[in-house]
């Protein structure tokens, strides 16, 4: 007798349908962006752009997208340089349960994620102005705080998967505490470390409100160009082009990283 | 406390700083007692941060390619900070004001209406300077558009930059007998179902359309008090909502939906879906027709009762670190040369705030040389019987009232 409807092998199609839906959900919103980036005219009634061209790209260059991307990149690197080491220390303490009451620091660390960046920026800007901290430094410090939860929780998960005994063995074999950490634990945690660095970088790379309000407009980054362009009407080609040029570098980096990890796994298995 | 805990708490404590904001003593506004030559001497070498709405590509290009090089010749470096909304600049200015900074990051802001009123209320503007700019002598002293900004007295706290005139636009090939008044326009819309609509407030242009309709429904702008008054609103608004609700079923898509902004409306007009559009910057029409975006038969639709006009300004925050440089830039922006360059439709197409009768012969020539247009009449024709803007306090209640009463009244 043939079975009708969902049977024991129903999860199999679901295994392909769900990822397909996810990809669809992620890719569909990007399609108009890609089309606008190559359109010079696309009126509301038409399904496809009437005129194709690279106007948007020329306008993006005129708007200074290259310099803005460089500034965004530097900001991302600065944030990652501060937030990643702090996240490693905090994640190690939390992951290896080196604290008696680890719930409290976890809660405090979630603060920046829970609070709206706008609210934080609005309160902090006056304090920072009064302390006389230069805008550029203040932006890096505040964004590092926003990045800390991401780095900490990523590293916490990484350390949870590592055995503290590994480090102890290195100590037994005569390594100093610092050397044991650098040469034994950190290499084992490298995937988590790269992920944490990437997340911290993205916090600086993609921020608008803190960079503008705390930074006082001294650093004009790529998200500021996008925000300004998106606020105007008739800028669809420029806005899409800017959005794509901001998304591409991290996506390429992610692709390269995933490829490298996969290769290393394959090498380790063979 | 263990050292490990300290390591965790230190970064977290940074977050806690957010709670420490407290009010600062007032900085007070300055009045100018230096001579202009002293000011321009001090300005040399300063870097002026001009915060302006960055969504207008022509405006960005004018500032970057025309105004900035001209400022450099005066020894002032002009830096444009693009913002998505002028309110972002206001947030920064008010924070600097609260912190009592004297070396603020915002030196100059493109502003008018509500934002100017907010800053003035907070005493956040440097005042008494704009009336002393050398090029102010070319501005008519009794020009109400320049002395009042959406009902707030300017009082030397901002320098005029350009004028805007609300203008209705139609395609003469498709509208045989154009209406000549606002009530006529609404009647025309009812007689030609689906051929008219307007941007949904709070879009800037949609919002002024509502105010223009309010003047019309109330029997002229003189019947509407310029300062907001709840009693006046309660008395006048019902007629306005009735007029707009009556026309709604005859609008594009039966008034079930409205274009989200003026560009969306422009696109409907360009595609021939509607026969009329509207704009605050009619000077740009010439370019749109020349590029073929709008049909060649596009014409301006004058109203007998006149339309709403306003001006936008450059203001200097009281916390500005490079105020002298900012004054030099504001004066430069007001010069006949810059005003004429900016008025050219291919540059930005913004109407001058200068009174051309006050200019020298050669400067008048700059404005006479501006390309004449078949589409757009000169500013003095467009602004005939110009209606004043209502105080900015009117704008919010009208936009909100429209959303509650009219939106969704389509069939």
XYZ file of C-alpha atoms in Angstrom:
681
model
C 0.000 0.000 0.000
C 1.261 3.399 -0.942
C 1.385 6.028 1.711
C -0.158 9.386 1.108
C 0.755 12.637 2.774
C 3.603 13.186 5.172
C 5.262 10.035 6.301
C 8.499 9.098 8.014
C 10.572 10.708 5.268
C 8.797 14.096 5.495
C 11.775 15.764 7.239
C 13.874 15.143 4.146
C 12.062 17.631 1.842
C 11.879 20.021 4.806
C 15.623 19.877 5.012
C 15.861 21.461 1.567
C 12.729 23.611 1.687
C 13.591 25.477 4.872
C 17.087 26.545 3.771
C 15.670 27.442 0.349
C 13.043 29.633 1.989
C 15.715 31.220 4.162
C 17.916 31.995 1.183
C 14.869 33.331 -0.670
C 14.011 35.527 2.305
C 17.547 36.905 2.445
C 18.082 37.317 -1.277
C 14.733 38.752 -2.376
C 15.168 42.120 -0.625
C 18.584 42.446 -2.256
C 17.278 41.985 -5.794
C 15.834 45.500 -6.256
C 19.078 46.865 -4.812
C 21.103 45.038 -7.440
C 18.742 46.155 -10.198
C 18.711 49.775 -9.075
C 22.491 49.799 -8.974
C 22.526 49.183 -12.726
C 19.535 51.357 -13.650
C 19.414 54.968 -14.728
C 15.644 55.082 -15.047
C 13.086 52.778 -13.533
C 9.608 54.162 -13.235
C 7.034 52.839 -10.833
C 4.896 51.020 -13.354
C 7.627 49.065 -15.122
C 8.731 45.631 -13.960
C 12.282 46.159 -15.127
C 14.397 49.317 -15.384
C 13.846 51.164 -18.673
C 17.435 52.303 -18.986
C 20.469 50.487 -17.709
C 23.710 52.240 -16.908
C 26.252 52.880 -14.244
C 25.065 56.359 -13.208
C 24.689 55.222 -9.640
C 28.329 54.153 -9.483
C 29.574 57.422 -10.931
C 27.468 59.325 -8.414
C 28.744 57.144 -5.589
C 32.332 57.936 -6.593
C 31.471 61.647 -6.730
C 29.901 61.387 -3.296
C 33.254 60.141 -1.970
C 32.323 56.525 -1.345
C 35.953 55.315 -1.492
C 37.178 57.668 1.227
C 34.072 56.903 3.285
C 34.680 53.138 2.983
C 38.285 53.622 4.094
C 37.091 55.600 7.132
C 34.471 52.942 7.914
C 37.176 50.296 7.620
C 39.548 52.120 9.958
C 36.732 52.606 12.443
C 35.856 48.910 12.251
C 39.501 47.907 12.796
C 39.880 50.257 15.772
C 36.708 48.883 17.372
C 37.836 45.306 16.754
C 41.271 46.029 18.257
C 39.668 47.150 21.512
C 36.600 44.953 21.768
C 38.185 41.642 20.746
C 40.926 41.386 23.450
C 38.455 42.531 26.093
C 35.932 40.019 24.765
C 38.572 37.253 24.921
C 39.307 38.034 28.576
C 35.654 38.284 29.518
C 34.651 35.249 27.458
C 37.396 33.158 29.064
C 36.233 34.115 32.549
C 32.597 33.396 31.716
C 33.158 30.299 29.595
C 35.464 28.598 32.055
C 33.312 29.734 35.000
C 36.165 31.513 36.696
C 33.679 33.806 38.425
C 31.373 32.944 41.285
C 28.486 35.029 40.097
C 28.655 35.063 36.334
C 25.024 36.050 35.812
C 25.581 39.669 36.806
C 28.402 40.468 34.359
C 26.448 38.684 31.625
C 23.465 40.895 32.302
C 25.539 44.064 32.382
C 27.212 43.082 29.129
C 23.869 42.625 27.464
C 23.077 46.264 28.254
C 24.515 47.794 25.091
C 22.645 45.285 22.947
C 19.354 45.792 24.732
C 19.489 49.595 24.744
C 18.747 51.416 21.510
C 22.028 52.922 20.204
C 20.187 56.176 19.637
C 19.188 56.417 23.298
C 22.717 55.664 24.449
C 24.215 58.154 22.000
C 21.779 60.832 23.122
C 22.742 60.418 26.763
C 26.448 59.896 26.264
C 27.129 62.779 23.893
C 26.728 65.423 26.601
C 28.951 63.501 29.036
C 31.659 63.018 26.442
C 31.518 66.661 25.413
C 31.894 67.713 29.027
C 34.816 65.383 29.587
C 36.411 66.929 26.511
C 37.129 63.566 24.841
C 37.909 64.157 21.142
C 35.080 62.953 18.880
C 37.139 60.366 17.011
C 38.330 58.659 20.212
C 34.881 58.835 21.787
C 33.314 57.116 18.766
C 35.801 54.235 18.971
C 35.289 53.856 22.733
C 31.492 53.911 22.587
C 31.310 51.558 19.617
C 33.715 49.207 21.409
C 31.232 49.039 24.248
C 28.513 48.149 21.734
C 30.786 45.487 20.249
C 31.753 43.963 23.620
C 28.666 41.779 24.066
C 29.204 40.250 20.638
C 32.865 39.481 21.242
C 32.285 38.322 24.821
C 29.443 35.940 24.056
C 31.192 34.553 20.995
C 34.332 33.889 23.042
C 32.284 32.516 25.930
C 30.797 29.920 23.591
C 34.275 29.175 22.216
C 35.806 28.685 25.664
C 32.876 26.506 26.704
C 33.963 24.144 23.939
C 37.611 24.114 25.054
C 38.983 22.079 27.904
C 40.800 24.200 30.513
C 42.983 21.146 31.126
C 44.757 21.889 27.854
C 46.186 25.079 29.286
C 47.053 23.339 32.545
C 49.007 20.687 30.672
C 51.015 23.374 28.936
C 51.736 24.885 32.353
C 52.810 21.491 33.679
C 55.156 21.206 30.718
C 56.753 24.463 31.811
C 54.978 27.228 29.878
C 54.363 30.543 31.628
C 50.636 31.459 32.020
C 50.856 34.032 29.211
C 52.708 31.629 26.917
C 50.224 28.839 27.607
C 47.371 31.131 26.649
C 49.035 32.515 23.528
C 50.497 29.293 22.193
C 47.919 26.720 23.278
C 44.492 28.115 24.055
C 44.212 30.958 21.561
C 45.207 28.851 18.522
C 42.559 26.339 19.543
C 40.045 29.186 19.812
C 41.034 30.796 16.520
C 37.720 30.269 14.692
C 35.806 31.932 17.510
C 38.431 34.639 17.654
C 38.015 35.463 13.970
C 34.221 35.464 14.327
C 34.422 37.816 17.319
C 36.810 40.116 15.466
C 34.504 40.149 12.462
C 31.467 41.011 14.565
C 33.333 43.804 16.358
C 34.541 45.113 13.008
C 30.979 45.159 11.666
C 29.777 47.216 14.636
C 32.181 49.982 13.659
C 31.764 49.434 9.923
C 27.988 49.808 9.852
C 27.236 52.371 12.554
C 25.392 55.589 11.732
C 24.041 57.229 14.852
C 27.044 57.024 17.199
C 29.488 58.029 14.462
C 27.398 61.094 13.672
C 26.209 62.253 17.095
C 29.195 61.311 19.260
C 31.733 61.859 16.494
C 30.261 65.241 15.695
C 30.457 64.672 11.946
C 34.261 64.574 12.021
C 34.328 61.121 10.433
C 32.023 60.846 7.432
C 31.611 57.088 7.026
C 29.842 55.021 4.391
C 26.647 54.484 6.454
C 26.331 58.273 6.775
C 26.400 58.589 2.990
C 23.746 55.872 2.711
C 21.532 57.491 5.345
C 21.710 60.903 3.705
C 21.087 59.524 0.239
C 18.227 57.267 1.326
C 16.495 60.221 2.972
C 16.157 62.002 -0.354
C 13.724 61.102 -3.061
C 14.895 60.078 -6.493
C 18.223 58.774 -5.210
C 17.378 55.091 -5.594
C 20.297 54.296 -7.908
C 22.825 56.081 -5.699
C 21.448 54.599 -2.471
C 21.472 51.058 -3.871
C 24.995 51.460 -5.182
C 26.206 52.739 -1.824
C 24.427 49.918 0.001
C 26.038 47.321 -2.246
C 29.512 48.804 -1.899
C 29.152 48.707 1.891
C 27.887 45.106 1.951
C 30.392 43.659 -0.500
C 33.678 43.882 1.471
C 32.373 42.090 4.610
C 30.601 39.496 2.453
C 33.784 38.804 0.497
C 35.737 38.560 3.750
C 33.156 36.169 5.154
C 33.346 34.081 1.995
C 37.140 33.928 2.151
C 37.053 32.999 5.841
C 34.454 30.249 5.352
C 36.494 28.838 2.477
C 39.689 28.885 4.535
C 38.012 27.128 7.471
C 36.510 24.488 5.193
C 39.897 23.864 3.581
C 41.580 23.539 6.941
C 38.935 21.042 8.060
C 39.441 19.007 4.934
C 43.212 19.088 5.437
C 42.780 17.998 9.059
C 40.554 15.056 8.045
C 42.780 13.737 5.278
C 36.772 42.175 44.174
C 38.843 39.770 42.100
C 40.972 41.198 39.279
C 38.956 39.123 36.835
C 35.763 40.770 37.940
C 37.400 44.173 37.530
C 38.283 43.257 33.964
C 34.670 42.514 33.277
C 33.204 45.483 35.089
C 35.539 48.087 33.586
C 34.232 47.866 30.042
C 30.696 47.509 31.327
C 31.086 50.643 33.438
C 31.579 52.672 30.254
C 27.947 51.957 29.484
C 26.911 53.317 32.851
C 28.275 56.732 31.912
C 25.132 57.179 29.860
C 23.173 57.849 33.010
C 25.285 60.789 34.094
C 23.937 63.497 31.785
C 22.960 66.623 33.699
C 21.849 70.072 32.555
C 24.546 72.661 31.902
C 24.566 76.367 32.662
C 23.272 78.469 29.762
C 25.874 79.606 27.247
C 23.859 82.625 26.173
C 23.758 84.072 22.694
C 26.362 86.497 21.521
C 25.778 89.704 19.685
C 28.351 90.905 17.224
C 30.429 93.981 18.034
C 33.453 93.281 15.852
C 33.892 94.889 12.459
C 33.504 92.729 9.367
C 37.189 93.020 8.509
C 38.086 91.743 11.987
C 35.704 88.839 11.535
C 37.009 87.887 8.110
C 40.579 88.105 9.389
C 39.757 85.699 12.216
C 37.930 83.459 9.754
C 41.028 82.828 7.643
C 42.325 79.334 8.242
C 39.156 78.078 9.929
C 37.392 74.909 8.875
C 33.640 75.310 8.760
C 31.500 72.198 9.204
C 28.261 72.733 7.313
C 25.671 70.182 8.405
C 22.991 69.819 5.802
C 20.324 67.410 4.692
C 22.179 65.197 2.223
C 19.294 63.806 0.194
C 19.384 66.529 -2.469
C 22.067 65.547 -4.972
C 22.025 68.882 -6.799
C 22.369 70.703 -3.495
C 25.311 68.514 -2.475
C 26.987 69.122 -5.829
C 26.462 72.896 -5.586
C 28.075 73.045 -2.135
C 30.966 70.746 -3.088
C 31.753 72.116 -6.540
C 30.787 75.795 -6.348
C 30.520 77.106 -2.797
C 33.468 75.210 -1.285
C 36.063 76.409 -3.853
C 34.776 79.973 -3.483
C 35.132 79.736 0.314
C 38.680 78.397 -0.114
C 39.576 81.616 -1.953
C 38.590 83.485 1.211
C 40.838 81.226 3.266
C 37.976 79.208 4.759
C 37.788 75.444 4.366
C 34.192 74.326 3.969
C 33.373 70.742 4.979
C 29.936 69.366 4.222
C 28.548 66.874 6.739
C 25.642 65.017 5.114
C 22.802 64.101 7.462
C 19.673 62.069 6.804
C 17.555 64.588 8.691
C 18.310 68.099 9.936
C 17.036 66.838 13.301
C 20.307 64.864 13.634
C 22.179 68.162 13.507
C 19.773 69.609 16.073
C 20.440 66.674 18.417
C 24.171 67.349 18.252
C 23.725 71.115 18.667
C 21.470 70.725 21.704
C 23.957 68.278 23.264
C 26.794 70.758 22.741
C 24.597 73.470 24.183
C 23.836 71.312 27.208
C 27.496 70.488 27.718
C 28.395 74.158 27.426
C 30.918 73.486 24.630
C 32.514 76.443 22.963
C 34.337 74.477 20.312
C 31.366 72.655 18.862
C 31.530 70.450 15.779
C 28.591 72.119 14.039
C 29.462 75.529 12.619
C 26.687 76.066 10.126
C 23.321 74.369 9.487
C 20.877 74.524 6.596
C 17.647 75.015 8.479
C 14.165 76.493 8.559
C 10.788 76.119 10.213
C 10.435 73.737 13.104
C 14.152 73.093 13.624
C 14.935 76.786 13.707
C 12.126 77.388 16.196
C 13.385 74.533 18.411
C 16.918 75.918 18.423
C 15.705 79.399 19.165
C 13.619 78.189 22.065
C 16.676 76.426 23.482
C 18.786 79.543 22.937
C 21.065 77.377 20.821
C 21.698 79.845 17.986
C 24.243 82.611 17.779
C 22.121 85.717 17.178
C 22.562 89.266 15.978
C 25.136 88.357 13.317
C 23.230 87.781 10.114
C 21.808 91.307 9.951
C 25.392 92.603 9.866
C 26.631 90.554 6.917
C 27.856 92.904 4.156
C 25.699 91.183 1.524
C 22.545 91.674 3.610
C 22.322 95.113 1.954
C 20.992 93.335 -1.149
C 18.122 91.781 0.821
C 14.962 93.865 1.089
C 14.628 94.746 4.796
C 10.835 94.476 4.722
C 10.771 91.054 3.016
C 8.503 89.042 5.306
C 9.860 85.743 3.963
C 13.303 86.664 5.273
C 12.376 88.319 8.575
C 10.002 85.523 9.639
C 10.771 81.813 9.415
C 7.513 79.834 9.679
C 6.221 82.438 12.109
C 9.413 82.670 14.202
C 11.214 86.036 14.112
C 14.657 85.618 12.547
C 16.296 88.426 14.594
C 19.738 88.004 13.112
C 19.976 84.362 14.202
C 20.175 82.953 10.648
C 21.122 84.248 7.207
C 18.688 83.746 4.319
C 19.870 81.279 1.676
C 17.093 80.686 -0.829
C 13.404 80.936 -1.400
C 10.888 78.286 -2.258
C 7.459 78.726 -3.803
C 4.842 76.028 -3.687
C 3.752 75.453 -7.273
C 1.222 73.211 -8.968
C 2.261 71.777 -12.312
C 0.151 70.306 -15.141
C 0.527 68.807 -18.580
C -1.094 71.224 -21.017
C -1.555 68.416 -23.543
C -3.843 66.568 -21.162
C -5.491 69.359 -19.160
C -7.446 71.425 -21.654
C -8.787 74.030 -19.266
C -6.490 74.349 -16.275
C -8.188 75.458 -13.062
C -7.144 78.804 -11.594
C -7.749 78.311 -7.875
C -7.244 75.646 -5.222
C -10.956 74.907 -5.022
C -10.901 74.727 -8.824
C -8.108 72.141 -8.642
C -10.095 69.970 -6.236
C -13.170 70.339 -8.471
C -11.074 69.376 -11.500
C -9.881 66.299 -9.618
C -13.501 65.281 -8.968
C -14.406 65.810 -12.617
C -11.442 63.726 -13.794
C -11.364 60.639 -11.564
C -7.970 59.029 -11.100
C -5.990 61.860 -12.713
C -4.918 63.745 -9.582
C -3.340 62.971 -6.229
C -0.929 64.526 -3.745
C 1.934 63.176 -1.617
C 0.923 61.884 1.804
C 1.908 64.237 4.643
C 4.264 64.464 6.516
C 6.099 64.608 3.193
C 7.226 68.233 2.904
C 5.315 68.839 -0.328
C 2.218 66.917 0.724
C 2.199 68.893 3.937
C 2.268 72.269 2.167
C -0.512 71.072 -0.149
C -2.649 70.513 2.962
C -1.847 74.019 4.241
C -2.661 75.488 0.838
C -5.962 73.601 0.900
C -6.576 74.909 4.434
C -6.193 78.486 3.204
C -8.591 77.752 0.377
C -11.186 76.015 2.572
C -10.995 78.838 5.128
C -11.555 81.587 2.556
C -7.981 82.824 2.171
C -4.794 82.899 4.227
C -5.939 86.028 6.078
C -8.600 83.896 7.793
C -6.033 81.541 9.363
C -4.039 82.931 12.305
C -0.318 82.501 11.616
C 0.393 81.337 15.174
C -1.087 77.979 16.127
C -4.255 78.197 18.129
C -6.254 75.102 19.089
C -9.565 76.961 18.849
C -8.757 78.158 15.338
C -7.721 74.618 14.405
C -10.952 73.150 15.771
C -12.957 75.758 13.893
C -11.163 75.621 10.547
C -10.024 72.007 10.199
C -13.487 70.397 9.653
C -14.023 72.322 6.380
C -10.554 71.292 5.203
C -11.089 67.622 6.020
C -14.500 67.715 4.346
C -13.027 69.155 1.149
C -10.221 66.567 1.100
C -12.542 63.670 1.973
C -14.963 64.706 -0.759
C -12.226 64.603 -3.345
C -10.539 61.417 -2.028
C -12.657 58.849 -3.970
C -11.812 60.679 -7.216
C -8.063 60.604 -6.645
C -5.519 58.244 -8.172
C -6.342 54.674 -7.054
C -9.612 56.015 -5.584
C -7.681 57.699 -2.774
C -7.036 54.340 -1.109
C -3.353 55.134 -1.177
C -1.202 58.203 -1.743
C 2.301 58.666 -3.193
C 4.765 58.453 -0.330
C 6.663 61.608 -1.321
C 6.860 64.247 -3.985
C 9.245 62.204 -6.098
C 6.805 59.321 -6.135
C 4.175 61.794 -7.366
C 6.609 63.179 -9.930
C 7.138 59.658 -11.192
C 3.390 59.102 -11.582
C 3.223 62.363 -13.510
C 6.214 61.458 -15.693
C 4.599 58.104 -16.498
C 1.341 59.797 -17.465
C -0.612 58.166 -14.635
C -1.743 61.549 -13.326
C -2.014 64.912 -15.075
C -0.709 67.179 -12.331
C 2.157 67.265 -9.891
C 3.409 69.827 -7.402
C 6.716 71.069 -6.079
C 8.375 73.452 -3.624
C 11.209 74.062 -6.104
C 9.655 74.914 -9.488
C 13.015 76.033 -10.909
C 13.969 72.370 -11.295
C 11.101 71.831 -13.762
C 13.082 73.307 -16.670
C 15.754 70.638 -16.264
C 13.213 67.823 -15.861
C 11.554 68.864 -19.136
C 14.875 69.309 -20.949
C 15.996 65.818 -19.851
C 12.731 64.345 -21.098
C 11.661 63.147 -17.665
C 8.589 65.396 -17.817
C 6.634 65.949 -21.053
C 7.544 69.054 -23.071
C 3.984 70.315 -22.603
C 4.534 70.664 -18.829
C 3.377 74.042 -17.515
C 3.082 75.797 -14.180
C -0.440 76.260 -12.859
C -0.790 79.655 -11.170
C -3.502 80.122 -8.559
C -5.438 83.394 -8.412
C -5.143 83.467 -4.643
C -1.362 82.904 -4.785
C 0.607 80.046 -3.242
C 2.659 79.544 -0.104
C 6.250 80.736 -0.191
C 9.045 80.347 2.342
C 12.758 80.727 2.693
C 15.481 78.502 4.088
C 18.472 79.750 5.991
C 21.986 79.129 7.262
C 22.224 79.272 11.046
C 25.256 79.234 13.370
C 24.916 77.377 16.698
C 26.006 79.329 19.780
C 28.486 76.496 20.448
C 30.142 76.747 17.008
C 33.915 76.506 17.181
C 34.513 78.326 13.910
C 31.797 80.968 14.007
C 33.801 83.605 12.128
C 34.429 81.222 9.253
C 30.743 80.286 9.292
C 29.772 83.962 9.012
C 32.127 84.399 6.062
C 30.563 81.373 4.338
C 27.017 82.619 5.041
C 27.941 86.007 3.602
C 29.560 84.374 0.580
C 26.463 82.235 0.023
C 24.438 85.446 0.035
C 26.631 87.208 -2.532
C 24.998 88.094 -5.870
C 27.468 85.849 -7.693
C 26.746 82.731 -5.603
C 23.008 83.426 -5.532
C 22.938 83.697 -9.334
C 25.057 80.557 -9.829
C 22.788 78.616 -7.472
C 19.662 79.909 -9.239
C 20.726 78.370 -12.559
C 18.489 75.306 -13.057
C 21.408 73.108 -14.149
C 23.257 73.943 -10.914
C 20.543 73.809 -8.257
C 17.706 76.044 -9.413
C 17.019 77.723 -6.063
C 15.383 81.144 -6.066
C 17.452 84.031 -4.768
C 16.683 85.801 -1.508
C 18.177 89.011 -2.903
C 16.090 91.898 -4.156
C 17.491 92.332 -7.670
C 16.449 96.026 -7.669
C 19.098 96.630 -5.005
C 21.883 95.116 -7.103
C 24.422 96.890 -9.297
C 23.869 96.769 -13.052
C 26.400 93.998 -13.629
C 25.011 91.874 -10.810
C 21.490 92.349 -12.125
C 22.853 91.085 -15.421
C 23.802 87.752 -13.788
C 20.159 87.164 -12.962
C 18.911 88.477 -16.322
C 21.262 86.015 -18.002
C 19.653 83.046 -16.298
C 18.064 80.948 -19.028
C 14.438 81.945 -19.638
C 12.107 78.988 -19.564
C 8.946 78.073 -21.475
C 7.936 75.977 -18.518
C 8.588 78.126 -15.476
C 7.844 81.838 -15.290
C 10.218 84.115 -13.401
C 10.114 84.116 -9.604
C 8.274 87.468 -9.393
C 5.459 85.972 -11.478
C 5.399 82.715 -9.497
C 5.382 84.523 -6.186
C 2.622 86.999 -7.033
C 0.176 87.205 -4.103
C 2.490 84.856 -2.225
C 0.853 83.426 0.905
C 2.848 83.385 4.139
C 3.708 80.096 5.856
C 1.830 79.160 9.006
C 3.826 78.880 12.217
C 5.624 75.541 12.444
C 3.337 74.574 15.356
C 0.507 74.208 12.803
C 2.344 71.647 10.705
C 2.246 68.729 13.156
C -1.461 68.928 14.043
C -2.456 69.312 10.373
C -0.335 66.356 9.235
C -1.646 64.236 12.107
C -5.240 65.345 11.498
C -4.932 64.389 7.839
C -3.641 60.954 8.787
C -6.528 60.377 11.170
C -9.398 61.853 9.166
C -8.573 61.810 5.457
C -6.261 58.835 4.976
C -8.481 55.854 4.496
C -11.440 57.995 3.435
C -10.991 56.839 -0.180
C -13.384 54.314 -1.622
